[in-house]
Amino acid sequence: GAGVSQTPSNKVTEKGKYVELRCDPISGHTALYWYRQSLGQGPEFLIYFQGTGAADDSGLPNDRFFAVRPEGSVSTLKIQRTERGDSAVYLCASSLLGSASGANVLTFGAGSRLTVL
Amino acid sequence: RKEVEQDPGPFNVPEGATVAFNCTYSNSASQSFFWYRQDCRKEPKLLMSVYSSGNEDGRFTAQLNRASQYISLLIRDSKLSDSATYLCVVNPIGGTSYGKLTFGQGTILTVHP
């Protein structure tokens, strides 16, 4: 597609429920990132995929969070047993690695706003 | 200490003013640097990359001081449309074409008539 697409745009759930957030990156972008942004803060890194594999998952806060990218394109961020503190905007970004400029420029999706009641 | 630190502001300036934002980073091995802009309730978008020699894009000038681990953004002749949050971004791992980017907290700018 033309840009990074994220669904749902808004998700309201109850504490303890399971949530899946989907990201469809720009076609041909090999790298895909998940960030989380709380009010008044900058985006906080969660996980980064290079192709199908998670190259760096050091930002996942605990084992309730898991992400997959089985075919190297669409990715799903999965949150188990949601807590109120998980409420945030979850941003997905993709980039074209090895670009001529050598710079890792991220293009973000509009985000999925998660509210845990 | 945070990996990337910014003054959160807010900065309130009149149209036509010049305003400067500063940012410091902790990892001396960092290789690539950026400024992103984020409008209210929107996603971050790349404003400009920051190069060692400094670079300019119209009214925007970015500077990098590797010795002090310091990045700046200067906006001249501010417009109402410049009102946004400005995010300082660093690739802390090293290398220029891969790896996570680390974002600062962001600096809020409001330009008023």
mmCIF file of C-alpha atoms in Angstrom:
data_model
loop_
_atom_site.group_PDB
_atom_site.id
_atom_site.type_symbol
_atom_site.label_atom_id
_atom_site.label_comp_id
_atom_site.label_asym_id
_atom_site.label_seq_id
_atom_site.Cartn_x
_atom_site.Cartn_y
_atom_site.Cartn_z
ATOM 1 C CA GLY A 1 0.000 0.000 0.000
ATOM 2 C CA ALA A 2 0.897 3.642 -0.132
ATOM 3 C CA GLY A 3 1.502 3.960 3.576
ATOM 4 C CA VAL A 4 1.640 1.981 6.813
ATOM 5 C CA SER A 5 -1.818 0.768 7.746
ATOM 6 C CA GLN A 6 -2.834 -0.096 11.316
ATOM 7 C CA THR A 7 -6.012 -1.664 12.586
ATOM 8 C CA PRO A 8 -8.011 -1.118 14.652
ATOM 9 C CA SER A 9 -7.591 2.621 15.006
ATOM 10 C CA ASN A 10 -9.275 2.474 18.401
ATOM 11 C CA LYS A 11 -9.723 -0.422 20.777
ATOM 12 C CA VAL A 12 -11.448 -0.335 24.137
ATOM 13 C CA THR A 13 -11.161 -3.461 26.240
ATOM 14 C CA GLU A 14 -11.539 -4.602 29.792
ATOM 15 C CA LYS A 15 -8.732 -5.449 32.162
ATOM 16 C CA GLY A 16 -7.647 -9.055 31.719
ATOM 17 C CA LYS A 17 -8.732 -9.402 28.103
ATOM 18 C CA TYR A 18 -6.582 -10.396 25.112
ATOM 19 C CA VAL A 19 -5.901 -7.869 22.337
ATOM 20 C CA GLU A 20 -4.389 -8.085 18.856
ATOM 21 C CA LEU A 21 -3.181 -5.069 16.914
ATOM 22 C CA ARG A 22 -2.343 -5.381 13.233
ATOM 23 C CA CYS A 23 0.183 -3.554 11.076
ATOM 24 C CA ASP A 24 0.482 -3.653 7.281
ATOM 25 C CA PRO A 25 3.791 -2.009 6.295
ATOM 26 C CA ILE A 26 4.763 -0.257 3.092
ATOM 27 C CA SER A 27 5.227 -2.809 0.338
ATOM 28 C CA GLY A 28 8.874 -3.808 0.007
ATOM 29 C CA HIS A 29 9.958 -2.467 3.391
ATOM 30 C CA THR A 30 11.977 -5.173 5.084
ATOM 31 C CA ALA A 31 12.107 -3.660 8.558
ATOM 32 C CA LEU A 32 9.064 -3.260 10.790
ATOM 33 C CA TYR A 33 8.924 -1.641 14.203
ATOM 34 C CA TRP A 34 6.435 -1.423 17.044
ATOM 35 C CA TYR A 35 6.492 1.545 19.391
ATOM 36 C CA ARG A 36 4.214 2.575 22.251
ATOM 37 C CA GLN A 37 3.427 6.197 23.041
ATOM 38 C CA SER A 38 1.860 7.391 26.255
ATOM 39 C CA LEU A 39 0.426 10.878 26.686
ATOM 40 C CA GLY A 40 3.125 13.520 26.878
ATOM 41 C CA GLN A 41 5.920 11.093 26.045
ATOM 42 C CA GLY A 42 7.897 10.227 22.946
ATOM 43 C CA PRO A 43 7.445 6.859 21.241
ATOM 44 C CA GLU A 44 8.977 4.022 23.267
ATOM 45 C CA PHE A 45 10.591 1.166 21.333
ATOM 46 C CA LEU A 46 9.036 -2.293 21.752
ATOM 47 C CA ILE A 47 10.300 -4.615 19.022
ATOM 48 C CA TYR A 48 11.875 -4.561 15.578
ATOM 49 C CA PHE A 49 11.639 -7.179 12.801
ATOM 50 C CA GLN A 50 14.041 -7.678 9.978
ATOM 51 C CA GLY A 51 12.107 -9.866 7.574
ATOM 52 C CA THR A 52 10.298 -12.562 9.566
ATOM 53 C CA GLY A 53 12.585 -12.601 12.581
ATOM 54 C CA ALA A 54 12.595 -10.335 15.602
ATOM 55 C CA ALA A 55 15.999 -8.653 15.416
ATOM 56 C CA ASP A 56 15.534 -6.801 18.693
ATOM 57 C CA ASP A 57 12.721 -7.376 21.198
ATOM 58 C CA SER A 58 14.436 -5.669 24.115
ATOM 59 C CA GLY A 59 11.653 -3.127 24.496
ATOM 60 C CA LEU A 60 8.816 -5.562 25.188
ATOM 61 C CA PRO A 61 7.867 -4.763 28.801
ATOM 62 C CA ASN A 62 7.039 -8.307 29.928
ATOM 63 C CA ASP A 63 5.908 -11.706 28.692
ATOM 64 C CA ARG A 64 2.331 -10.536 28.216
ATOM 65 C CA PHE A 65 3.499 -8.820 25.041
ATOM 66 C CA PHE A 66 4.336 -10.783 21.913
ATOM 67 C CA ALA A 67 4.633 -9.897 18.229
ATOM 68 C CA VAL A 68 4.849 -11.936 15.053
ATOM 69 C CA ARG A 69 5.549 -11.318 11.393
ATOM 70 C CA PRO A 70 5.199 -14.795 9.866
ATOM 71 C CA GLU A 71 5.564 -13.912 6.179
ATOM 72 C CA GLY A 72 7.810 -10.887 6.480
ATOM 73 C CA SER A 73 5.049 -8.416 5.732
ATOM 74 C CA VAL A 74 2.024 -7.967 8.040
ATOM 75 C CA SER A 75 2.744 -8.004 11.755
ATOM 76 C CA THR A 76 0.511 -8.563 14.758
ATOM 77 C CA LEU A 77 1.212 -7.284 18.261
ATOM 78 C CA LYS A 78 -0.485 -9.458 20.855
ATOM 79 C CA ILE A 79 -1.172 -8.408 24.438
ATOM 80 C CA GLN A 80 -2.412 -10.958 26.950
ATOM 81 C CA ARG A 81 -4.189 -10.232 30.238
ATOM 82 C CA THR A 82 -4.310 -6.505 29.524
ATOM 83 C CA GLU A 83 -3.758 -4.069 32.367
ATOM 84 C CA ARG A 84 -4.821 -0.438 32.714
ATOM 85 C CA GLY A 85 -1.169 0.578 32.363
ATOM 86 C CA ASP A 86 -1.143 -0.870 28.834
ATOM 87 C CA SER A 87 -3.371 1.990 27.677
ATOM 88 C CA ALA A 88 -1.433 3.936 25.050
ATOM 89 C CA VAL A 89 -1.154 4.527 21.324
ATOM 90 C CA TYR A 90 0.643 1.632 19.668
ATOM 91 C CA LEU A 91 2.552 2.838 16.622
ATOM 92 C CA CYS A 92 3.883 0.673 13.836
ATOM 93 C CA ALA A 93 6.587 1.857 11.450
ATOM 94 C CA SER A 94 8.448 0.381 8.525
ATOM 95 C CA SER A 95 11.669 1.248 6.745
ATOM 96 C CA LEU A 96 13.649 0.262 3.702
ATOM 97 C CA LEU A 97 16.927 -1.039 5.025
ATOM 98 C CA GLY A 98 20.073 -0.480 3.052
ATOM 99 C CA SER A 99 18.748 2.651 1.418
ATOM 100 C CA ALA A 100 21.117 4.699 -0.665
ATOM 101 C CA SER A 101 21.286 7.427 1.935
ATOM 102 C CA GLY A 102 22.311 4.919 4.570
ATOM 103 C CA ALA A 103 19.848 6.470 6.963
ATOM 104 C CA ASN A 104 17.178 4.427 8.710
ATOM 105 C CA VAL A 105 14.113 6.577 8.078
ATOM 106 C CA LEU A 106 10.908 5.291 9.621
ATOM 107 C CA THR A 107 7.442 5.817 8.161
ATOM 108 C CA PHE A 108 4.777 5.495 10.831
ATOM 109 C CA GLY A 109 1.193 4.386 10.672
ATOM 110 C CA ALA A 110 -1.562 6.398 12.326
ATOM 111 C CA GLY A 111 -1.475 4.129 15.372
ATOM 112 C CA SER A 112 -3.900 1.998 17.335
ATOM 113 C CA ARG A 113 -5.236 3.711 20.438
ATOM 114 C CA LEU A 114 -5.737 1.103 23.154
ATOM 115 C CA THR A 115 -7.810 1.876 26.224
ATOM 116 C CA VAL A 116 -7.976 -0.705 28.995
ATOM 117 C CA LEU A 117 -10.826 -0.087 31.421
ATOM 118 C CA ARG B 1 19.752 8.951 32.630
ATOM 119 C CA LYS B 2 17.498 8.796 29.571
ATOM 120 C CA GLU B 3 19.138 7.838 26.275
ATOM 121 C CA VAL B 4 17.753 10.948 24.570
ATOM 122 C CA GLU B 5 16.789 14.031 26.555
ATOM 123 C CA GLN B 6 14.888 17.087 25.429
ATOM 124 C CA ASP B 7 13.437 20.121 27.108
ATOM 125 C CA PRO B 8 9.692 19.369 26.916
ATOM 126 C CA GLY B 9 8.766 23.062 26.789
ATOM 127 C CA PRO B 10 6.219 24.221 25.924
ATOM 128 C CA PHE B 11 7.664 26.981 23.803
ATOM 129 C CA ASN B 12 5.147 29.716 22.975
ATOM 130 C CA VAL B 13 6.419 32.133 20.330
ATOM 131 C CA PRO B 14 4.865 34.765 18.044
ATOM 132 C CA GLU B 15 4.792 34.370 14.294
ATOM 133 C CA GLY B 16 8.089 35.372 12.739
ATOM 134 C CA ALA B 17 10.159 34.477 15.774
ATOM 135 C CA THR B 18 13.258 32.315 15.756
ATOM 136 C CA VAL B 19 13.210 29.368 18.130
ATOM 137 C CA ALA B 20 15.821 26.740 18.987
ATOM 138 C CA PHE B 21 15.421 23.283 20.489
ATOM 139 C CA ASN B 22 18.175 21.259 22.079
ATOM 140 C CA CYS B 23 18.682 17.566 22.623
ATOM 141 C CA THR B 24 21.387 15.449 24.260
ATOM 142 C CA TYR B 25 22.071 11.739 23.818
ATOM 143 C CA SER B 26 23.956 9.349 26.047
ATOM 144 C CA ASN B 27 25.432 6.739 23.677
ATOM 145 C CA SER B 28 28.611 8.062 22.089
ATOM 146 C CA ALA B 29 28.486 5.242 19.505
ATOM 147 C CA SER B 30 25.309 6.643 17.978
ATOM 148 C CA GLN B 31 25.607 7.113 14.256
ATOM 149 C CA SER B 32 22.452 8.637 12.856
ATOM 150 C CA PHE B 33 20.277 11.463 14.077
ATOM 151 C CA PHE B 34 16.953 12.931 13.079
ATOM 152 C CA TRP B 35 14.263 15.404 13.946
ATOM 153 C CA TYR B 36 10.688 14.179 13.617
ATOM 154 C CA ARG B 37 7.576 16.313 13.850
ATOM 155 C CA GLN B 38 4.339 15.121 15.440
ATOM 156 C CA ASP B 39 1.063 16.993 15.131
ATOM 157 C CA CYS B 40 -1.577 16.573 17.814
ATOM 158 C CA ARG B 41 -3.061 13.035 17.756
ATOM 159 C CA LYS B 42 -1.127 12.194 14.597
ATOM 160 C CA GLU B 43 1.847 9.958 13.879
ATOM 161 C CA PRO B 44 5.456 11.224 13.897
ATOM 162 C CA LYS B 45 6.831 12.236 10.515
ATOM 163 C CA LEU B 46 10.425 12.825 9.492
ATOM 164 C CA LEU B 47 11.321 16.510 9.442
ATOM 165 C CA MET B 48 15.000 16.187 8.609
ATOM 166 C CA SER B 49 18.101 14.100 9.125
ATOM 167 C CA VAL B 50 20.992 15.679 11.009
ATOM 168 C CA TYR B 51 24.467 15.540 9.509
ATOM 169 C CA SER B 52 27.813 16.168 11.180
ATOM 170 C CA SER B 53 28.485 19.265 9.108
ATOM 171 C CA GLY B 54 25.086 20.722 9.912
ATOM 172 C CA ASN B 55 22.329 21.024 7.365
ATOM 173 C CA GLU B 56 19.577 23.386 6.368
ATOM 174 C CA ASP B 57 16.167 22.860 4.807
ATOM 175 C CA GLY B 58 14.431 26.143 4.144
ATOM 176 C CA ARG B 59 13.693 27.777 7.497
ATOM 177 C CA PHE B 60 15.000 24.781 9.445
ATOM 178 C CA THR B 61 18.633 24.263 10.443
ATOM 179 C CA ALA B 62 19.947 21.196 12.269
ATOM 180 C CA GLN B 63 23.313 20.949 14.009
ATOM 181 C CA LEU B 64 25.189 18.030 15.538
ATOM 182 C CA ASN B 65 28.029 18.246 18.046
ATOM 183 C CA ARG B 66 29.447 14.737 18.505
ATOM 184 C CA ALA B 67 31.962 15.794 21.147
ATOM 185 C CA SER B 68 29.208 17.164 23.371
ATOM 186 C CA GLN B 69 26.620 14.599 22.201
ATOM 187 C CA TYR B 70 24.263 17.430 21.443
ATOM 188 C CA ILE B 71 21.770 18.055 18.639
ATOM 189 C CA SER B 72 19.890 21.246 17.881
ATOM 190 C CA LEU B 73 17.078 22.435 15.650
ATOM 191 C CA LEU B 74 16.626 26.079 14.711
ATOM 192 C CA ILE B 75 13.404 27.359 13.172
ATOM 193 C CA ARG B 76 13.493 30.798 11.622
ATOM 194 C CA ASP B 77 10.511 32.992 10.741
ATOM 195 C CA SER B 78 8.065 30.736 12.619
ATOM 196 C CA LYS B 79 4.682 30.071 11.026
ATOM 197 C CA LEU B 80 1.424 29.108 12.712
ATOM 198 C CA SER B 81 1.712 25.771 10.898
ATOM 199 C CA ASP B 82 4.977 25.025 12.721
ATOM 200 C CA SER B 83 2.976 24.381 15.909
ATOM 201 C CA ALA B 84 3.664 20.744 16.773
ATOM 202 C CA THR B 85 5.794 18.501 18.952
ATOM 203 C CA TYR B 86 9.384 18.127 17.771
ATOM 204 C CA LEU B 87 11.027 14.790 18.542
ATOM 205 C CA CYS B 88 14.784 14.297 18.703
ATOM 206 C CA VAL B 89 15.672 10.820 17.430
ATOM 207 C CA VAL B 90 18.899 8.842 17.647
ATOM 208 C CA ASN B 91 20.042 5.478 16.350
ATOM 209 C CA PRO B 92 21.900 4.340 19.478
ATOM 210 C CA ILE B 93 23.251 1.086 18.183
ATOM 211 C CA GLY B 94 25.659 2.235 15.547
ATOM 212 C CA GLY B 95 25.622 1.696 11.823
ATOM 213 C CA THR B 96 23.540 3.833 9.555
ATOM 214 C CA SER B 97 21.029 1.594 7.904
ATOM 215 C CA TYR B 98 19.472 -0.637 10.545
ATOM 216 C CA GLY B 99 18.409 -0.890 14.130
ATOM 217 C CA LYS B 100 15.937 0.747 16.417
ATOM 218 C CA LEU B 101 15.594 4.469 16.774
ATOM 219 C CA THR B 102 15.307 6.020 20.218
ATOM 220 C CA PHE B 103 13.016 9.017 20.633
ATOM 221 C CA GLY B 104 13.229 11.870 23.067
ATOM 222 C CA GLN B 105 10.211 13.052 25.020
ATOM 223 C CA GLY B 106 9.491 15.759 22.486
ATOM 224 C CA THR B 107 9.406 19.556 22.683
ATOM 225 C CA ILE B 108 6.056 21.256 22.265
ATOM 226 C CA LEU B 109 6.000 24.388 20.113
ATOM 227 C CA THR B 110 3.048 26.727 19.834
ATOM 228 C CA VAL B 111 3.277 29.626 17.390
ATOM 229 C CA HIS B 112 0.669 32.323 18.002
ATOM 230 C CA PRO B 113 -0.480 35.254 15.845
#
